[in-house]
PDB file of C-alpha atoms in Angstrom:
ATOM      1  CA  UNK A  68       0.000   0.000   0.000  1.00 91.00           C
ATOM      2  CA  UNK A  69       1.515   3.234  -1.012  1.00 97.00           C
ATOM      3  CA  UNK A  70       1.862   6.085   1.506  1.00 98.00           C
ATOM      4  CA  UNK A  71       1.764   9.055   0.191  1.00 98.00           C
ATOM      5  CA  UNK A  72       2.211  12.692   2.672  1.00 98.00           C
ATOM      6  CA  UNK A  73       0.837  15.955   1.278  1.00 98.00           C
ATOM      7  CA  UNK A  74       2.061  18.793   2.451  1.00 98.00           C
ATOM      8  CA  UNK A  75      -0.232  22.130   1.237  1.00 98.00           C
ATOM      9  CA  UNK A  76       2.977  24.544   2.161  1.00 98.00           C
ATOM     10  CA  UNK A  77       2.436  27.440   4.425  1.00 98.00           C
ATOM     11  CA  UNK A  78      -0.630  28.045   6.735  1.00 98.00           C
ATOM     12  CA  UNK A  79      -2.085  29.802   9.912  1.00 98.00           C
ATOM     13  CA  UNK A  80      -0.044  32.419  11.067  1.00 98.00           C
ATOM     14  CA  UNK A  81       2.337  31.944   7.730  1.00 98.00           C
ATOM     15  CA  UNK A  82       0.680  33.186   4.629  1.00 98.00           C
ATOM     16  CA  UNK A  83       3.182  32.317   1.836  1.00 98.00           C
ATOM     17  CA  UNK A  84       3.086  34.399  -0.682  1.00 98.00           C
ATOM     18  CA  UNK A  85       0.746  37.035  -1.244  1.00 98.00           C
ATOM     19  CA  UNK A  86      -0.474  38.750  -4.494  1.00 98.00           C
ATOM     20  CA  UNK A  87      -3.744  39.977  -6.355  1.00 98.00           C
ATOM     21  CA  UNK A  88      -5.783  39.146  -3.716  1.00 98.00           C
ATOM     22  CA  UNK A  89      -4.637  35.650  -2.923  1.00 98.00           C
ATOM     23  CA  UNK A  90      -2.774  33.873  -0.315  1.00 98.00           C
ATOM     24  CA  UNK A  91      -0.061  31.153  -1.407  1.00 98.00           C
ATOM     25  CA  UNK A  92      -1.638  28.895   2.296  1.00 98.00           C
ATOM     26  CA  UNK A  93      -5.432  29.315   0.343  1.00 98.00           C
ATOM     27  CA  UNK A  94      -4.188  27.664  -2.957  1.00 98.00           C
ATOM     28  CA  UNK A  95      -2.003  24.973  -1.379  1.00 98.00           C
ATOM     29  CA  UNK A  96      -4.777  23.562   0.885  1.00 98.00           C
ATOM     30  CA  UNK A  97      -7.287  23.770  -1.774  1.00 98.00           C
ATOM     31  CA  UNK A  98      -5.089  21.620  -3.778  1.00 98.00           C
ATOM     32  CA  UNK A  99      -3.848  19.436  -1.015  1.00 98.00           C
ATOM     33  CA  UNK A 100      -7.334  18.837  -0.472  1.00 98.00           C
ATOM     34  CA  UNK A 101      -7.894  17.941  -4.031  1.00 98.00           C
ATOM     35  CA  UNK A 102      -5.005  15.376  -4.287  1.00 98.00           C
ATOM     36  CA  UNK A 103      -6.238  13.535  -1.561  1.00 98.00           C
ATOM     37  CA  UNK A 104     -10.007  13.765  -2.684  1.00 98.00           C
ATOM     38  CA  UNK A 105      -8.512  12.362  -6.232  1.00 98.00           C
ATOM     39  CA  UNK A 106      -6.346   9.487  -4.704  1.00 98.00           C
ATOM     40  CA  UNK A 107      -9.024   8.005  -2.619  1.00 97.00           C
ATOM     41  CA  UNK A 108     -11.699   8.131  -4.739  1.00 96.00           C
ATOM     42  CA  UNK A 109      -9.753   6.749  -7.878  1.00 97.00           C
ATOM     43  CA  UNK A 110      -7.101   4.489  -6.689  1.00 98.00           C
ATOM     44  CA  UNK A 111      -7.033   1.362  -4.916  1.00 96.00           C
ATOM     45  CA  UNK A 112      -4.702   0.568  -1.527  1.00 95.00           C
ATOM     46  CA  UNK A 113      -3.792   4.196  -1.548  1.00 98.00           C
ATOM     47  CA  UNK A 114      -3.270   5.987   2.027  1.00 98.00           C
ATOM     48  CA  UNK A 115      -2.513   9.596   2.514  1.00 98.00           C
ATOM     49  CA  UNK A 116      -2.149  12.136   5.061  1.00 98.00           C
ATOM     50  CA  UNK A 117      -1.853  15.157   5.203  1.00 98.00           C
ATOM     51  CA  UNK A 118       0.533  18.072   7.101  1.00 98.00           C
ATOM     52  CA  UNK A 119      -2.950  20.733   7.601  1.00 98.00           C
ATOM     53  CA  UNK A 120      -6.738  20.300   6.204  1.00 98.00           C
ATOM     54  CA  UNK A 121      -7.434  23.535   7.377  1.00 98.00           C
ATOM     55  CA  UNK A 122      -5.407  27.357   8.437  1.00 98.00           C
ATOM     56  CA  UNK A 123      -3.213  26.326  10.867  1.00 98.00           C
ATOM     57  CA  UNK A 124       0.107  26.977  11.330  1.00 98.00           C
ATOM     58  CA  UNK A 125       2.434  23.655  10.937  1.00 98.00           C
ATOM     59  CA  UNK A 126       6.003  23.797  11.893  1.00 98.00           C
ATOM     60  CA  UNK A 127       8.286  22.371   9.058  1.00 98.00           C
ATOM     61  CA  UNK A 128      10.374  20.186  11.620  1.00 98.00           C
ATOM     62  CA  UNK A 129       6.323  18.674  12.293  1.00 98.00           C
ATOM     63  CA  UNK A 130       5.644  18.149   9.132  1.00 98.00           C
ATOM     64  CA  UNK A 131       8.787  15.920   8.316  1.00 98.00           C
ATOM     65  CA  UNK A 132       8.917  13.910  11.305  1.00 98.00           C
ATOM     66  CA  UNK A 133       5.650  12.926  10.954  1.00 98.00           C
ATOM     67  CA  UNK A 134       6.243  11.971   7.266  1.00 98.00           C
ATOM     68  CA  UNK A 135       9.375  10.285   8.493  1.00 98.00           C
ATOM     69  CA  UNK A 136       7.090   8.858  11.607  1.00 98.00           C
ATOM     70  CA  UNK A 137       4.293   7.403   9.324  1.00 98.00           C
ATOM     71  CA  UNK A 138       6.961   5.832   6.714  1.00 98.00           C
ATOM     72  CA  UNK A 139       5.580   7.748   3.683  1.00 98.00           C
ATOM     73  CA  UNK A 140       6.923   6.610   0.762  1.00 98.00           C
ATOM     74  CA  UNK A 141       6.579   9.668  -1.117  1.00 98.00           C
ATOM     75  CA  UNK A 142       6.173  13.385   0.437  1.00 98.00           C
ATOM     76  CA  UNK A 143       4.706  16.213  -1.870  1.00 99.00           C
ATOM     77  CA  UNK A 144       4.968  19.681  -0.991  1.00 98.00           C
ATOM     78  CA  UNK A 145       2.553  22.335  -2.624  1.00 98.00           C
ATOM     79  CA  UNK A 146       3.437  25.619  -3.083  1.00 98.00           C
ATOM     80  CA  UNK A 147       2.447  28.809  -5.386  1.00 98.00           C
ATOM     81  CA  UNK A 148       5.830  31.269  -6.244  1.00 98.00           C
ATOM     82  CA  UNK A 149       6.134  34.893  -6.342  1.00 98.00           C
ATOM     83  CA  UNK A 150       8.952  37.096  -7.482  1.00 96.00           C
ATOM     84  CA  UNK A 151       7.462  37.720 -11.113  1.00 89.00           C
ATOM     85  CA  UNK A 152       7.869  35.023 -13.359  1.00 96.00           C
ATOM     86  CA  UNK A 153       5.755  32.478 -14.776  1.00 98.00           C
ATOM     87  CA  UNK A 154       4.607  28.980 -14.998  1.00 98.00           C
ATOM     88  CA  UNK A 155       5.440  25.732 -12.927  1.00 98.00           C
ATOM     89  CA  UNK A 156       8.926  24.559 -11.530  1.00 98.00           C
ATOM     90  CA  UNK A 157       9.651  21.924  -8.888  1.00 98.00           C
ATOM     91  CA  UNK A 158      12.598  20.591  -6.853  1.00 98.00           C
ATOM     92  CA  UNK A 159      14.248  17.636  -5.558  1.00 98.00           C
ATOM     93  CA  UNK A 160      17.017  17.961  -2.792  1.00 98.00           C
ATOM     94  CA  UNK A 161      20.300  19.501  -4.072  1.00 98.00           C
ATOM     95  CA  UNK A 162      22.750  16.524  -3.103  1.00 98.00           C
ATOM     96  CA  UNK A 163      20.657  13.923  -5.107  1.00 98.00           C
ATOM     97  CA  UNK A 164      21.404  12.614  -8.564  1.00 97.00           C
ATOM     98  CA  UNK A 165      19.174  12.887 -11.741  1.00 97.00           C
ATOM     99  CA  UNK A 166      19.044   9.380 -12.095  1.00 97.00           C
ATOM    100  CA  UNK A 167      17.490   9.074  -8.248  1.00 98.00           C
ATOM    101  CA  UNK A 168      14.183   7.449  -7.744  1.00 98.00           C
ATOM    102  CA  UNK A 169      13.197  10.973  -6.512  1.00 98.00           C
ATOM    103  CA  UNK A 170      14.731  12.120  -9.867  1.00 98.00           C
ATOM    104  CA  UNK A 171      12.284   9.843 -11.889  1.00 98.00           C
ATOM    105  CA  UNK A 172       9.047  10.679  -9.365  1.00 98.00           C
ATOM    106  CA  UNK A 173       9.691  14.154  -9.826  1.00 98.00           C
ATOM    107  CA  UNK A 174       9.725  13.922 -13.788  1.00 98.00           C
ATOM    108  CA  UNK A 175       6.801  12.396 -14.049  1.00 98.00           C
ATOM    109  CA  UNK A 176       5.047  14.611 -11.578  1.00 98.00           C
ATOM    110  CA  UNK A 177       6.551  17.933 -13.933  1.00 98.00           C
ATOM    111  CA  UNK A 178       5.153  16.181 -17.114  1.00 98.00           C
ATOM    112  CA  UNK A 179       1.815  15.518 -15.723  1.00 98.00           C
ATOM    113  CA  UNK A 180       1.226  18.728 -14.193  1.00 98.00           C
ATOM    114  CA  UNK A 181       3.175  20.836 -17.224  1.00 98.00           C
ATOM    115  CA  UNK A 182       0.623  18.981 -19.356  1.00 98.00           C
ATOM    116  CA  UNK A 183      -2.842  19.105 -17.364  1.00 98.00           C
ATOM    117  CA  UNK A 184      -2.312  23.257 -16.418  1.00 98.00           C
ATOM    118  CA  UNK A 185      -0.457  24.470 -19.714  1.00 97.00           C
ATOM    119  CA  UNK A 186       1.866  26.487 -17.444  1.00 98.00           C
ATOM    120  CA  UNK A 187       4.967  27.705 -18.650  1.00 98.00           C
ATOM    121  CA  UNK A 188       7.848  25.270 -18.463  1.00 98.00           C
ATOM    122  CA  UNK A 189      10.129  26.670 -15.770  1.00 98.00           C
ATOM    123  CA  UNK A 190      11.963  23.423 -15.498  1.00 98.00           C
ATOM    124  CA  UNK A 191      12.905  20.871 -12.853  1.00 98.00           C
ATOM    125  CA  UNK A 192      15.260  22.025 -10.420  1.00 98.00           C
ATOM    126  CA  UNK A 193      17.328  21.343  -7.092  1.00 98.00           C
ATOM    127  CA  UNK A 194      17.219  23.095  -3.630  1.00 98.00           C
ATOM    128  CA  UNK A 195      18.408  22.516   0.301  1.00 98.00           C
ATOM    129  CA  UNK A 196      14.588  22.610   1.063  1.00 98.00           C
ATOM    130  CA  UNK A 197      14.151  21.210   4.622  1.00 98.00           C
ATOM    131  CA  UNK A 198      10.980  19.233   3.628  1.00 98.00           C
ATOM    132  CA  UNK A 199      13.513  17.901   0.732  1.00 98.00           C
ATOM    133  CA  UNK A 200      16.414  17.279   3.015  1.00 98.00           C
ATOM    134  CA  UNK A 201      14.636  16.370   6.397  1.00 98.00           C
ATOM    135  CA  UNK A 202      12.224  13.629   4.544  1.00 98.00           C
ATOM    136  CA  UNK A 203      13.727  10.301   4.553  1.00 98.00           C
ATOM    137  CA  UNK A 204      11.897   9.018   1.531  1.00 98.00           C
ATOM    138  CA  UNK A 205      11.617  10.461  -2.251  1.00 98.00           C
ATOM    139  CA  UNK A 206      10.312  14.138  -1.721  1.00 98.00           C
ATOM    140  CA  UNK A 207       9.587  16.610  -4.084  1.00 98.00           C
ATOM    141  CA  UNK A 208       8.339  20.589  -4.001  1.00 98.00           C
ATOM    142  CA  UNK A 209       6.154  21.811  -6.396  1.00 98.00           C
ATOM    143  CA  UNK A 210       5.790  25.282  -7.632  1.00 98.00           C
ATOM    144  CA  UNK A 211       2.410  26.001  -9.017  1.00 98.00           C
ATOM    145  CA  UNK A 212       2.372  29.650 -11.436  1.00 98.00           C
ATOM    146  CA  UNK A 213       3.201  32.957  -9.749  1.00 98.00           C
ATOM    147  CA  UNK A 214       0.886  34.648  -7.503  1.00 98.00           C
ATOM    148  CA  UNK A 215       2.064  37.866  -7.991  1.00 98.00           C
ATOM    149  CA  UNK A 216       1.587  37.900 -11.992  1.00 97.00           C
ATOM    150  CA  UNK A 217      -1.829  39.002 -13.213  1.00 97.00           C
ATOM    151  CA  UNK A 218      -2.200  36.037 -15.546  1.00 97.00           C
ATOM    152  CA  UNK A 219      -0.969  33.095 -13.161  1.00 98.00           C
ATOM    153  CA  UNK A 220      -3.574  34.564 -10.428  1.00 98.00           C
ATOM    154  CA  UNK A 221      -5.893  35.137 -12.685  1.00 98.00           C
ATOM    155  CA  UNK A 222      -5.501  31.216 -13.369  1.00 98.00           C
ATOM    156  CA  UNK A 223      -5.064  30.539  -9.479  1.00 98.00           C
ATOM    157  CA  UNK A 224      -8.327  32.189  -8.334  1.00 98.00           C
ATOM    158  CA  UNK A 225     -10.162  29.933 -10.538  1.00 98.00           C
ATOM    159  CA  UNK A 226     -11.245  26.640  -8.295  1.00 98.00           C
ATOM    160  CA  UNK A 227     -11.329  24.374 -11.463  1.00 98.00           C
ATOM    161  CA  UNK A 228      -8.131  25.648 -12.934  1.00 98.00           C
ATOM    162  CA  UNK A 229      -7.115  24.595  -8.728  1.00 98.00           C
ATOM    163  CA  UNK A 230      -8.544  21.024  -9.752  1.00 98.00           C
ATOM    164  CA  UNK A 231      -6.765  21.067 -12.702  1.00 98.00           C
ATOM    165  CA  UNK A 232      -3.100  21.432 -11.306  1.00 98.00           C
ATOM    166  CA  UNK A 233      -4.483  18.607  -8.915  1.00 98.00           C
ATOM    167  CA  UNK A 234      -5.379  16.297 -11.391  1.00 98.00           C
ATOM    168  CA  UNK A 235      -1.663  16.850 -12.597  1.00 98.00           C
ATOM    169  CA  UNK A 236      -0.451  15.806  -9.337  1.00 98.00           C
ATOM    170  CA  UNK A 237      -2.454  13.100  -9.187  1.00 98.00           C
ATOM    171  CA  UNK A 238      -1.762  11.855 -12.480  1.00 98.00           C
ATOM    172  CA  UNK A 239       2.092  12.016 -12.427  1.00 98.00           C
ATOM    173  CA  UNK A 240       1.989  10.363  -8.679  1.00 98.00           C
ATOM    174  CA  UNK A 241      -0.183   7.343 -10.485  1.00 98.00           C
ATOM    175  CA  UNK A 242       2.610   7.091 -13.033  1.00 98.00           C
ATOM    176  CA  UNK A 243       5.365   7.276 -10.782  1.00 98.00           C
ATOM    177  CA  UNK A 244       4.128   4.636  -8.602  1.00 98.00           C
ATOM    178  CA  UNK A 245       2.454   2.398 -10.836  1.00 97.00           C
ATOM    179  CA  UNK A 246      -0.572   3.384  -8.807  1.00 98.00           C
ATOM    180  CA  UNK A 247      -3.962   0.844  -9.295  1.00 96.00           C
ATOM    181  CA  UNK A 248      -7.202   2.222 -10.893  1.00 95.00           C
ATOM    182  CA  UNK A 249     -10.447   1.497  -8.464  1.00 93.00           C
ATOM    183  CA  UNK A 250     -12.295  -0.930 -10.963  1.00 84.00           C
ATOM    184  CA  UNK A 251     -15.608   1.810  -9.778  1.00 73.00           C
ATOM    185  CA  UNK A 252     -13.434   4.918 -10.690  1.00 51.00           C
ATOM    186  CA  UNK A 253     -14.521   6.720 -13.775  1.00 53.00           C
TER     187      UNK A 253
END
């Protein structure tokens, strides 16, 4: 049985990011919430948990031991950038090799979610991260459009645009794993 952790980034005290009306902890959980919605009602054997299902705040040192705790075998952490660009990016931890199994999760999570949103391509990318470096299984960060750039909001205010990057997430994580269709799932 897989065990996958979401972690919607930010939350309670800690907004994230902030732009055109929208806070970075909103759009995470929404999504977070979405993932796990998806993986339970479509796939078979799957367990999740979650770091927050609602605004609190969530140290990061709480949300990896208890990833670490549960023995997650994959840890996904949702966030929305800022700083004026465009599009979707993630990250793996910085000391790990292209060719890792977090290497090859993470690909298949960019493709999926590259595909399902249409984002610009911002590429796939490396980082000291605690949730990447504290985790003790594959772990990637996601990046989900730009908060801060009329368009990307625009796209990010818009709850089944929010289902959308989801359903990338989802998708790629079912690759990735080799995850099992419910035979009732539509």
């Amino acid at each position: 049985m897989p065990k996958i952790f979401i972690d919607p980034g930010h939350g309670g005290r800690d907004t994230g990011a902030i732009g055109n009306g929208l806070l970075e902890k909103d759009i995470t959980l929404f999504i977070a919430l979405e993932i796990n919605r998806l993986l339970q009602n479509e796939y078979e054997g799957v367990l999740v948990q979650l770091s927050r299902t609602k605004d609190e705040t969530v140290p990061l040192e709480e949300r990896t031991d208890r990833a670490n705790q549960w023995g997650a075998d994959l840890y996904v952490s949702i966030h929305v950038n800022a700083g004026g660009g465009t599009g979707y990016e993630d990250y793996i931890y910085n000391r790990l090799d292209d060719d890792s199994v977090t290497a090859r999760i993470r690909d298949a999570i960019h493709e999926e979610v590259v595909k399902a949103t249409g984002f610009r391509d911002r590429g796939k990318k490396k980082a000291n991260f605690h949730v990447l470096r504290e985790t003790v299984m594959p772990a990637v960060l996601t990046e989900n459009g730009f908060i801060d750039r009329k368009e990307d909001a625009e796209k990010l205010n818009d709850t089944q645009f929010l289902r959308t990057v989801a359903r990338g997430h989802v998708n790629g994580m079912a690759r990735a794993l080799d995850l099992t269709k419910n035979q009732t799932s539509f």
